[in-house]
PDB file of C-alpha atoms in Angstrom:
ATOM      1  CA  MET A   1     155.145  85.921 128.056  1.00  0.00           C
ATOM      2  CA  ASP A   2     158.464  87.559 127.020  1.00  0.00           C
ATOM      3  CA  ASP A   3     159.587  89.306 124.006  1.00  0.00           C
ATOM      4  CA  ALA A   4     161.311  86.036 122.899  1.00  0.00           C
ATOM      5  CA  ASP A   5     158.038  84.209 123.223  1.00  0.00           C
ATOM      6  CA  ASP A   6     156.097  86.962 121.354  1.00  0.00           C
ATOM      7  CA  VAL A   7     158.576  86.985 118.447  1.00  0.00           C
ATOM      8  CA  LEU A   8     158.472  83.146 118.106  1.00  0.00           C
ATOM      9  CA  ASP A   9     154.705  83.085 118.488  1.00  0.00           C
ATOM     10  CA  GLU A  10     154.400  85.822 115.926  1.00  0.00           C
ATOM     11  CA  LEU A  11     156.765  84.058 113.473  1.00  0.00           C
ATOM     12  CA  PHE A  12     154.916  80.733 113.918  1.00  0.00           C
ATOM     13  CA  ASP A  13     151.549  82.333 113.420  1.00  0.00           C
ATOM     14  CA  VAL A  14     152.799  83.710 110.019  1.00  0.00           C
ATOM     15  CA  ILE A  15     154.242  80.292 108.948  1.00  0.00           C
ATOM     16  CA  GLU A  16     150.913  78.720 109.698  1.00  0.00           C
ATOM     17  CA  SER A  17     149.188  81.431 107.867  1.00  0.00           C
ATOM     18  CA  ARG A  18     151.344  80.916 104.914  1.00  0.00           C
ATOM     19  CA  LYS A  19     150.530  77.133 105.045  1.00  0.00           C
ATOM     20  CA  GLU A  20     146.956  77.765 104.973  1.00  0.00           C
ATOM     21  CA  GLU A  21     146.894  80.659 102.502  1.00  0.00           C
ATOM     22  CA  LEU A  22     149.873  79.753 100.218  1.00  0.00           C
ATOM     23  CA  PRO A  23     150.393  83.195  98.807  1.00  0.00           C
ATOM     24  CA  GLU A  24     152.519  82.934  95.484  1.00  0.00           C
ATOM     25  CA  ASP A  25     155.264  85.416  96.366  1.00  0.00           C
ATOM     26  CA  SER A  26     156.158  83.829  99.695  1.00  0.00           C
ATOM     27  CA  TYR A  27     159.273  81.969 100.458  1.00  0.00           C
ATOM     28  CA  THR A  28     157.508  80.044 103.191  1.00  0.00           C
ATOM     29  CA  THR A  29     154.855  79.045 100.758  1.00  0.00           C
ATOM     30  CA  SER A  30     157.612  77.764  98.404  1.00  0.00           C
ATOM     31  CA  LEU A  31     158.743  75.520 101.203  1.00  0.00           C
ATOM     32  CA  PHE A  32     155.304  74.026 101.722  1.00  0.00           C
ATOM     33  CA  THR A  33     154.855  73.356  98.108  1.00  0.00           C
ATOM     34  CA  HIS A  34     158.242  72.386  96.952  1.00  0.00           C
ATOM     35  CA  GLU A  35     158.509  69.505  94.671  1.00  0.00           C
ATOM     36  CA  LYS A  36     160.890  67.826  97.027  1.00  0.00           C
ATOM     37  CA  GLY A  37     158.473  68.158 100.066  1.00  0.00           C
ATOM     38  CA  GLU A  38     159.807  68.139 103.486  1.00  0.00           C
ATOM     39  CA  ASN A  39     163.360  67.268 102.002  1.00  0.00           C
ATOM     40  CA  ALA A  40     163.537  70.952 100.900  1.00  0.00           C
ATOM     41  CA  VAL A  41     163.504  72.086 104.593  1.00  0.00           C
ATOM     42  CA  LEU A  42     165.571  69.440 105.757  1.00  0.00           C
ATOM     43  CA  GLU A  43     168.205  70.455 103.191  1.00  0.00           C
ATOM     44  CA  LYS A  44     167.796  73.992 104.333  1.00  0.00           C
ATOM     45  CA  LEU A  45     168.532  73.025 107.992  1.00  0.00           C
ATOM     46  CA  GLY A  46     171.434  71.135 107.017  1.00  0.00           C
ATOM     47  CA  GLU A  47     172.877  74.087 104.947  1.00  0.00           C
ATOM     48  CA  GLU A  48     172.033  76.689 107.648  1.00  0.00           C
ATOM     49  CA  THR A  49     173.518  74.340 110.334  1.00  0.00           C
ATOM     50  CA  THR A  50     177.026  74.231 108.356  1.00  0.00           C
ATOM     51  CA  GLU A  51     176.880  78.182 108.011  1.00  0.00           C
ATOM     52  CA  LEU A  52     176.144  78.506 111.770  1.00  0.00           C
ATOM     53  CA  ILE A  53     179.114  76.277 112.597  1.00  0.00           C
ATOM     54  CA  LEU A  54     181.374  78.380 110.206  1.00  0.00           C
ATOM     55  CA  ALA A  55     180.214  81.554 111.720  1.00  0.00           C
ATOM     56  CA  ALA A  56     180.799  80.386 115.218  1.00  0.00           C
ATOM     57  CA  LYS A  57     184.340  79.054 114.312  1.00  0.00           C
ATOM     58  CA  ASP A  58     185.093  82.439 112.761  1.00  0.00           C
ATOM     59  CA  ASP A  59     183.735  84.335 115.928  1.00  0.00           C
ATOM     60  CA  ASP A  60     181.419  86.319 113.673  1.00  0.00           C
ATOM     61  CA  ARG A  61     178.724  87.251 116.212  1.00  0.00           C
ATOM     62  CA  GLU A  62     176.633  89.028 113.490  1.00  0.00           C
ATOM     63  CA  GLU A  63     176.706  86.073 111.164  1.00  0.00           C
ATOM     64  CA  LEU A  64     176.105  83.810 114.055  1.00  0.00           C
ATOM     65  CA  ALA A  65     172.939  85.513 115.102  1.00  0.00           C
ATOM     66  CA  HIS A  66     171.748  85.616 111.313  1.00  0.00           C
ATOM     67  CA  GLU A  67     172.366  81.770 110.910  1.00  0.00           C
ATOM     68  CA  ALA A  68     170.853  80.868 114.154  1.00  0.00           C
ATOM     69  CA  ALA A  69     167.580  82.795 113.239  1.00  0.00           C
ATOM     70  CA  ASP A  70     167.666  80.975 109.887  1.00  0.00           C
ATOM     71  CA  ILE A  71     167.848  77.612 111.738  1.00  0.00           C
ATOM     72  CA  VAL A  72     165.022  78.626 114.135  1.00  0.00           C
ATOM     73  CA  TYR A  73     162.810  79.656 111.194  1.00  0.00           C
ATOM     74  CA  HIS A  74     163.393  76.577 109.220  1.00  0.00           C
ATOM     75  CA  MET A  75     162.915  74.444 112.290  1.00  0.00           C
ATOM     76  CA  LEU A  76     159.501  76.112 112.753  1.00  0.00           C
ATOM     77  CA  VAL A  77     158.503  75.578 109.283  1.00  0.00           C
ATOM     78  CA  LEU A  78     159.367  71.828 109.783  1.00  0.00           C
ATOM     79  CA  LEU A  79     157.328  71.610 113.132  1.00  0.00           C
ATOM     80  CA  SER A  80     154.366  73.005 111.128  1.00  0.00           C
ATOM     81  CA  MET A  81     154.717  70.563 108.294  1.00  0.00           C
ATOM     82  CA  LYS A  82     154.714  67.906 111.008  1.00  0.00           C
ATOM     83  CA  GLU A  83     151.517  69.227 112.453  1.00  0.00           C
ATOM     84  CA  MET A  84     153.452  70.373 115.694  1.00  0.00           C
ATOM     85  CA  ASP A  85     153.539  73.716 117.343  1.00  0.00           C
ATOM     86  CA  LEU A  86     155.474  75.838 119.778  1.00  0.00           C
ATOM     87  CA  GLU A  87     153.713  74.305 122.702  1.00  0.00           C
ATOM     88  CA  ASP A  88     155.269  70.907 121.734  1.00  0.00           C
ATOM     89  CA  LEU A  89     158.617  72.524 121.661  1.00  0.00           C
ATOM     90  CA  ARG A  90     158.117  74.357 124.851  1.00  0.00           C
ATOM     91  CA  ALA A  91     156.980  71.130 126.649  1.00  0.00           C
ATOM     92  CA  GLU A  92     160.144  69.394 125.480  1.00  0.00           C
ATOM     93  CA  LEU A  93     162.443  72.321 126.678  1.00  0.00           C
ATOM     94  CA  ARG A  94     160.651  72.386 130.022  1.00  0.00           C
ATOM     95  CA  LYS A  95     161.622  68.742 130.575  1.00  0.00           C
ATOM     96  CA  ARG A  96     165.319  69.785 130.125  1.00  0.00           C
ATOM     97  CA  ARG A  97     165.393  72.335 132.962  1.00  0.00           C
TER      98      ARG A  97
END
């Protein structure tokens, strides 16, 4: 497993832990308990995607990396909400090689 796998696995583990433990001071917890349900995460994905596109258009590499990370984070939260995990994602990506 390389560093990219490690960081994704670690992040997903934190997300899963927040889903289970629901600490009050956690942004991740707020996504799992939001009154809008999964729509809150879907809205964030839409917002972050727009911000990613604008960063790419402006050739702002730092902002592009930041927004890409936001998308990955919110996507992982959504996968967790849907009872999926990184192996589901990896399996789909392997099909596309």
